[in-house]
Short mmCIF file of C-alpha atoms and ligand atoms in Angstrom, two decimals:
data_model
loop_
_atom_site.label_atom_id
_atom_site.label_comp_id
_atom_site.label_asym_id
_atom_site.label_seq_id
_atom_site.Cartn_x
_atom_site.Cartn_y
_atom_site.Cartn_z
CA MET A 925 -20.28 -21.84 -28.21
CA LYS A 926 -17.80 -24.30 -29.67
CA ASP A 927 -14.98 -21.80 -30.13
CA CYS A 928 -14.32 -21.01 -26.46
CA ALA A 929 -11.52 -22.18 -24.18
CA LEU A 930 -10.18 -21.35 -20.74
CA VAL A 931 -6.53 -20.59 -19.98
CA VAL A 932 -5.62 -21.14 -16.31
CA VAL A 933 -2.40 -19.26 -15.55
CA ASP A 934 0.02 -20.45 -12.85
CA MET A 935 -2.47 -21.76 -10.28
CA LEU A 936 0.48 -23.46 -8.64
CA TYR A 937 1.19 -24.06 -4.97
CA ASP A 938 4.13 -21.66 -4.69
CA PHE A 939 1.80 -18.85 -5.82
CA ILE A 940 -1.04 -20.06 -3.57
CA ASP A 941 0.54 -20.98 -0.20
CA GLY A 942 4.25 -21.27 -0.97
CA SER A 943 7.30 -19.05 -1.45
CA MET A 944 5.39 -16.48 -3.52
CA ALA A 945 1.93 -16.83 -1.96
CA CYS A 946 -0.25 -14.22 -3.67
CA LYS A 947 -3.23 -12.28 -2.33
CA ASN A 948 -6.71 -13.68 -3.01
CA ALA A 949 -5.20 -16.99 -4.18
CA GLU A 950 -7.55 -19.42 -2.39
CA ALA A 951 -10.60 -17.42 -3.47
CA ALA A 952 -9.26 -17.25 -7.04
CA VAL A 953 -8.93 -21.05 -7.13
CA GLY A 954 -12.54 -21.40 -5.94
CA GLU A 955 -13.80 -18.89 -8.51
CA SER A 956 -11.88 -20.67 -11.28
CA LEU A 957 -13.42 -23.96 -10.28
CA SER A 958 -16.96 -22.55 -10.42
CA LEU A 959 -16.24 -20.96 -13.80
CA ILE A 960 -15.03 -24.33 -15.11
CA LYS A 961 -18.07 -26.16 -13.76
CA LYS A 962 -20.43 -23.61 -15.26
CA LYS A 963 -18.71 -23.73 -18.65
CA ILE A 964 -18.49 -27.49 -18.94
CA GLY A 965 -22.08 -27.87 -17.89
CA GLU A 966 -21.73 -29.58 -14.52
CA GLU A 967 -23.65 -26.62 -13.19
CA PRO A 968 -25.37 -25.22 -16.29
CA ALA A 969 -26.38 -21.60 -15.88
CA GLU A 970 -30.11 -20.86 -16.19
CA GLY A 971 -31.17 -21.10 -19.84
CA SER A 972 -27.81 -22.26 -21.17
CA GLU A 973 -28.88 -25.51 -22.85
CA ASP A 974 -26.22 -24.87 -25.48
CA VAL A 975 -23.42 -25.78 -23.07
CA ILE A 976 -22.05 -29.10 -24.26
CA ARG A 977 -19.92 -31.07 -21.85
CA GLY A 978 -16.42 -31.59 -23.20
CA SER A 979 -16.50 -28.83 -25.81
CA PHE A 980 -14.66 -26.40 -23.57
CA PRO A 981 -10.89 -27.06 -23.58
CA ILE A 982 -9.05 -26.06 -20.41
CA LEU A 983 -5.41 -25.14 -20.97
CA PHE A 984 -3.02 -24.87 -18.04
CA VAL A 985 0.01 -22.57 -18.08
CA CYS A 986 2.69 -23.61 -15.59
CA ASP A 987 5.73 -21.67 -14.45
CA SER A 988 8.42 -24.37 -14.35
CA HIS A 989 11.93 -23.33 -13.40
CA PRO A 990 15.27 -25.08 -12.94
CA ALA A 991 16.73 -24.63 -9.41
CA ASN A 992 19.26 -22.07 -10.73
CA HIS A 993 16.82 -19.87 -12.67
CA SER A 994 18.03 -16.32 -13.35
CA SER A 995 14.84 -14.80 -11.88
CA PHE A 996 15.76 -16.10 -8.40
CA THR A 997 17.43 -13.75 -5.89
CA LYS A 998 20.49 -16.03 -5.54
CA GLN A 999 21.11 -15.49 -9.25
CA GLY A 1000 20.52 -11.73 -8.93
CA GLY A 1001 16.86 -11.84 -9.99
CA PRO A 1002 13.81 -10.24 -8.32
CA TRP A 1003 12.02 -13.35 -6.98
CA PRO A 1004 12.52 -15.95 -4.26
CA PRO A 1005 12.99 -19.47 -5.61
CA HIS A 1006 9.60 -20.69 -6.85
CA CYS A 1007 7.98 -23.32 -9.06
CA VAL A 1008 11.09 -25.46 -9.29
CA ALA A 1009 10.23 -28.34 -11.62
CA GLY A 1010 9.46 -31.54 -9.70
CA THR A 1011 8.61 -29.81 -6.39
CA ARG A 1012 5.15 -29.38 -4.81
CA GLY A 1013 5.39 -25.63 -5.44
CA ALA A 1014 5.30 -26.24 -9.19
CA GLU A 1015 2.14 -28.37 -8.98
CA ILE A 1016 -1.34 -27.29 -10.06
CA HIS A 1017 -3.83 -26.93 -7.17
CA ASP A 1018 -5.44 -30.28 -6.29
CA SER A 1019 -8.99 -29.05 -6.93
CA LEU A 1020 -8.10 -28.30 -10.57
CA LYS A 1021 -6.25 -31.57 -11.21
CA PRO A 1022 -9.35 -33.47 -12.48
CA TYR A 1023 -9.46 -31.06 -15.43
CA ILE A 1024 -5.86 -31.53 -16.58
CA GLU A 1025 -5.21 -33.11 -19.96
CA ASP A 1026 -1.51 -33.72 -20.52
CA GLU A 1027 -1.38 -32.19 -24.01
CA LEU A 1028 -3.08 -29.05 -22.68
CA VAL A 1029 -0.37 -28.29 -20.10
CA PHE A 1030 2.08 -25.59 -21.23
CA ARG A 1031 5.33 -24.98 -19.35
CA LYS A 1032 7.28 -21.75 -19.39
CA GLY A 1033 10.45 -20.46 -17.75
CA GLU A 1034 12.36 -23.69 -18.28
CA ASN A 1035 15.41 -21.95 -19.73
CA PRO A 1036 17.58 -20.83 -16.76
CA LEU A 1037 18.66 -17.65 -18.56
CA GLN A 1038 15.24 -16.45 -19.65
CA GLU A 1039 12.33 -14.88 -17.71
CA GLN A 1040 9.07 -15.79 -19.39
CA TYR A 1041 5.89 -14.29 -17.98
CA SER A 1042 3.65 -15.00 -20.96
CA GLY A 1043 1.92 -18.34 -21.27
CA PHE A 1044 1.34 -17.72 -24.97
CA GLU A 1045 4.71 -19.22 -25.88
CA GLY A 1046 4.51 -21.95 -23.22
CA ILE A 1047 5.25 -25.40 -24.63
CA ASN A 1048 3.35 -28.69 -24.16
CA SER A 1049 4.87 -32.18 -24.02
CA ALA A 1050 4.60 -32.41 -27.83
CA GLY A 1051 6.55 -29.15 -28.26
CA GLN A 1052 3.52 -27.13 -29.41
CA THR A 1053 2.93 -23.61 -28.10
CA LEU A 1054 -0.31 -22.56 -26.41
CA GLY A 1055 -1.01 -20.17 -29.30
CA GLU A 1056 -0.58 -22.99 -31.84
CA VAL A 1057 -2.87 -25.35 -29.95
CA LEU A 1058 -5.63 -22.72 -29.63
CA GLU A 1059 -5.42 -22.22 -33.41
CA LEU A 1060 -5.54 -25.98 -34.05
CA LEU A 1061 -8.62 -26.28 -31.81
CA GLY A 1062 -10.37 -23.51 -33.74
CA ILE A 1063 -10.69 -21.32 -30.66
CA LYS A 1064 -11.67 -17.67 -31.07
CA ASN A 1065 -12.73 -16.70 -27.52
CA VAL A 1066 -10.38 -17.25 -24.62
CA PHE A 1067 -11.36 -16.94 -20.97
CA VAL A 1068 -8.44 -16.33 -18.60
CA CYS A 1069 -8.04 -16.78 -14.85
CA GLY A 1070 -4.97 -17.23 -12.65
CA ILE A 1071 -1.95 -15.76 -10.93
CA ALA A 1072 -0.42 -13.16 -10.88
CA THR A 1073 -2.55 -10.40 -12.41
CA GLU A 1074 0.36 -7.98 -12.81
CA TYR A 1075 2.79 -10.45 -14.38
CA CYS A 1076 1.88 -13.71 -16.05
CA VAL A 1077 -1.85 -13.04 -16.37
CA ARG A 1078 -1.39 -9.61 -17.93
CA GLN A 1079 1.35 -10.74 -20.32
CA THR A 1080 -0.65 -13.80 -21.38
CA CYS A 1081 -3.83 -11.76 -21.97
CA GLU A 1082 -1.96 -9.16 -24.02
CA ASP A 1083 -0.28 -11.80 -26.19
CA LEU A 1084 -3.62 -13.59 -26.73
CA LYS A 1085 -5.22 -10.29 -27.78
CA GLN A 1086 -2.26 -9.55 -30.05
CA GLY A 1087 -2.68 -13.04 -31.52
CA GLY A 1088 -6.23 -12.17 -32.61
CA PHE A 1089 -8.24 -13.88 -29.89
CA THR A 1090 -11.09 -12.21 -28.01
CA VAL A 1091 -10.01 -12.29 -24.38
CA TYR A 1092 -12.37 -12.45 -21.38
CA LEU A 1093 -10.62 -11.95 -18.06
CA ALA A 1094 -12.39 -13.49 -15.05
CA LYS A 1095 -11.50 -10.69 -12.65
CA ASP A 1096 -12.66 -12.45 -9.46
CA ALA A 1097 -10.58 -15.51 -10.37
CA LEU A 1098 -7.26 -13.68 -10.08
CA ALA A 1099 -4.58 -13.44 -7.41
CA TYR A 1100 -1.90 -10.80 -7.23
CA VAL A 1101 1.38 -9.73 -5.67
CA ASP A 1102 0.04 -6.29 -4.77
CA TYR A 1103 -3.55 -4.98 -4.71
CA ALA A 1104 -2.74 -1.57 -6.22
CA GLY A 1105 -0.72 -3.30 -8.93
CA HIS A 1106 -3.65 -5.64 -9.60
CA LEU A 1107 -6.05 -2.70 -10.07
CA GLU A 1108 -3.58 -0.88 -12.29
CA ALA A 1109 -3.11 -3.96 -14.47
CA LEU A 1110 -6.89 -4.46 -14.76
CA ALA A 1111 -7.35 -0.83 -15.83
CA ALA A 1112 -4.58 -1.13 -18.42
CA MET A 1113 -5.99 -4.36 -19.84
CA ASP A 1114 -9.50 -2.88 -19.94
CA ALA A 1115 -8.16 0.04 -21.97
CA GLU A 1116 -6.50 -2.42 -24.35
CA GLY A 1117 -9.80 -4.11 -25.19
CA ILE A 1118 -9.47 -7.12 -22.92
CA ARG A 1119 -13.00 -7.80 -21.67
CA MET A 1120 -13.70 -8.06 -17.96
CA ILE A 1121 -16.21 -10.67 -16.82
C1 LIG G 413 5.05 -15.04 -12.06
C2 LIG G 413 6.74 -13.86 -11.08
C3 LIG G 413 7.65 -14.85 -11.39
C4 LIG G 413 3.59 -15.13 -12.39
C5 LIG G 413 5.94 -16.05 -12.38
O1 LIG G 413 3.08 -16.25 -12.56
O2 LIG G 413 2.93 -14.07 -12.48
N1 LIG G 413 5.46 -13.96 -11.42
N2 LIG G 413 7.23 -15.94 -12.03
ZN1 LIG G 414 8.58 -17.60 -12.28
#
């Protein structure tokens, strides 16, 4: 399938082992990596000769905050400081780095006054949004994995669906703040027509 892409949401060190370490994060990174390998044909699934290496764009959404972001507790927000631009906590997990293409990295949360959970409006270095780039690439089907199910993953999936894409959520490749919240978010997304894989 030439019209498929993967969106990796916030697989960043602060959400994996840092200030906002989420549950299931290490496992979610591993699952994401095997999904990527399967889809790009490094490990073709049985009978999937149609998988063509390089025809599967991988887009990375990255929470990227200034040190004084309004979502941080010091500023009266709900979260500890996290994903401050330029720090290790804002970096994509090492195992996923080989798959990064600069123009397919989309940053969000850069405005200190604005919380931004959705990756859909994240911006790349050329100023294009994730939604725009998916359109330009001719993508119709979007696989999603990442962190955190209840926040950025859910918001991103819902905006993708709203934008007309068919969304496939890799449910084992997710990490979450709270297990009950994760299950609740999955049930809500399922009811909204987001497909679980
Ligand atoms: C996220 C809380 C604050 C997320 C980002 O990636 O889900 N959650 N910033
Ligand atoms: Zn954030």
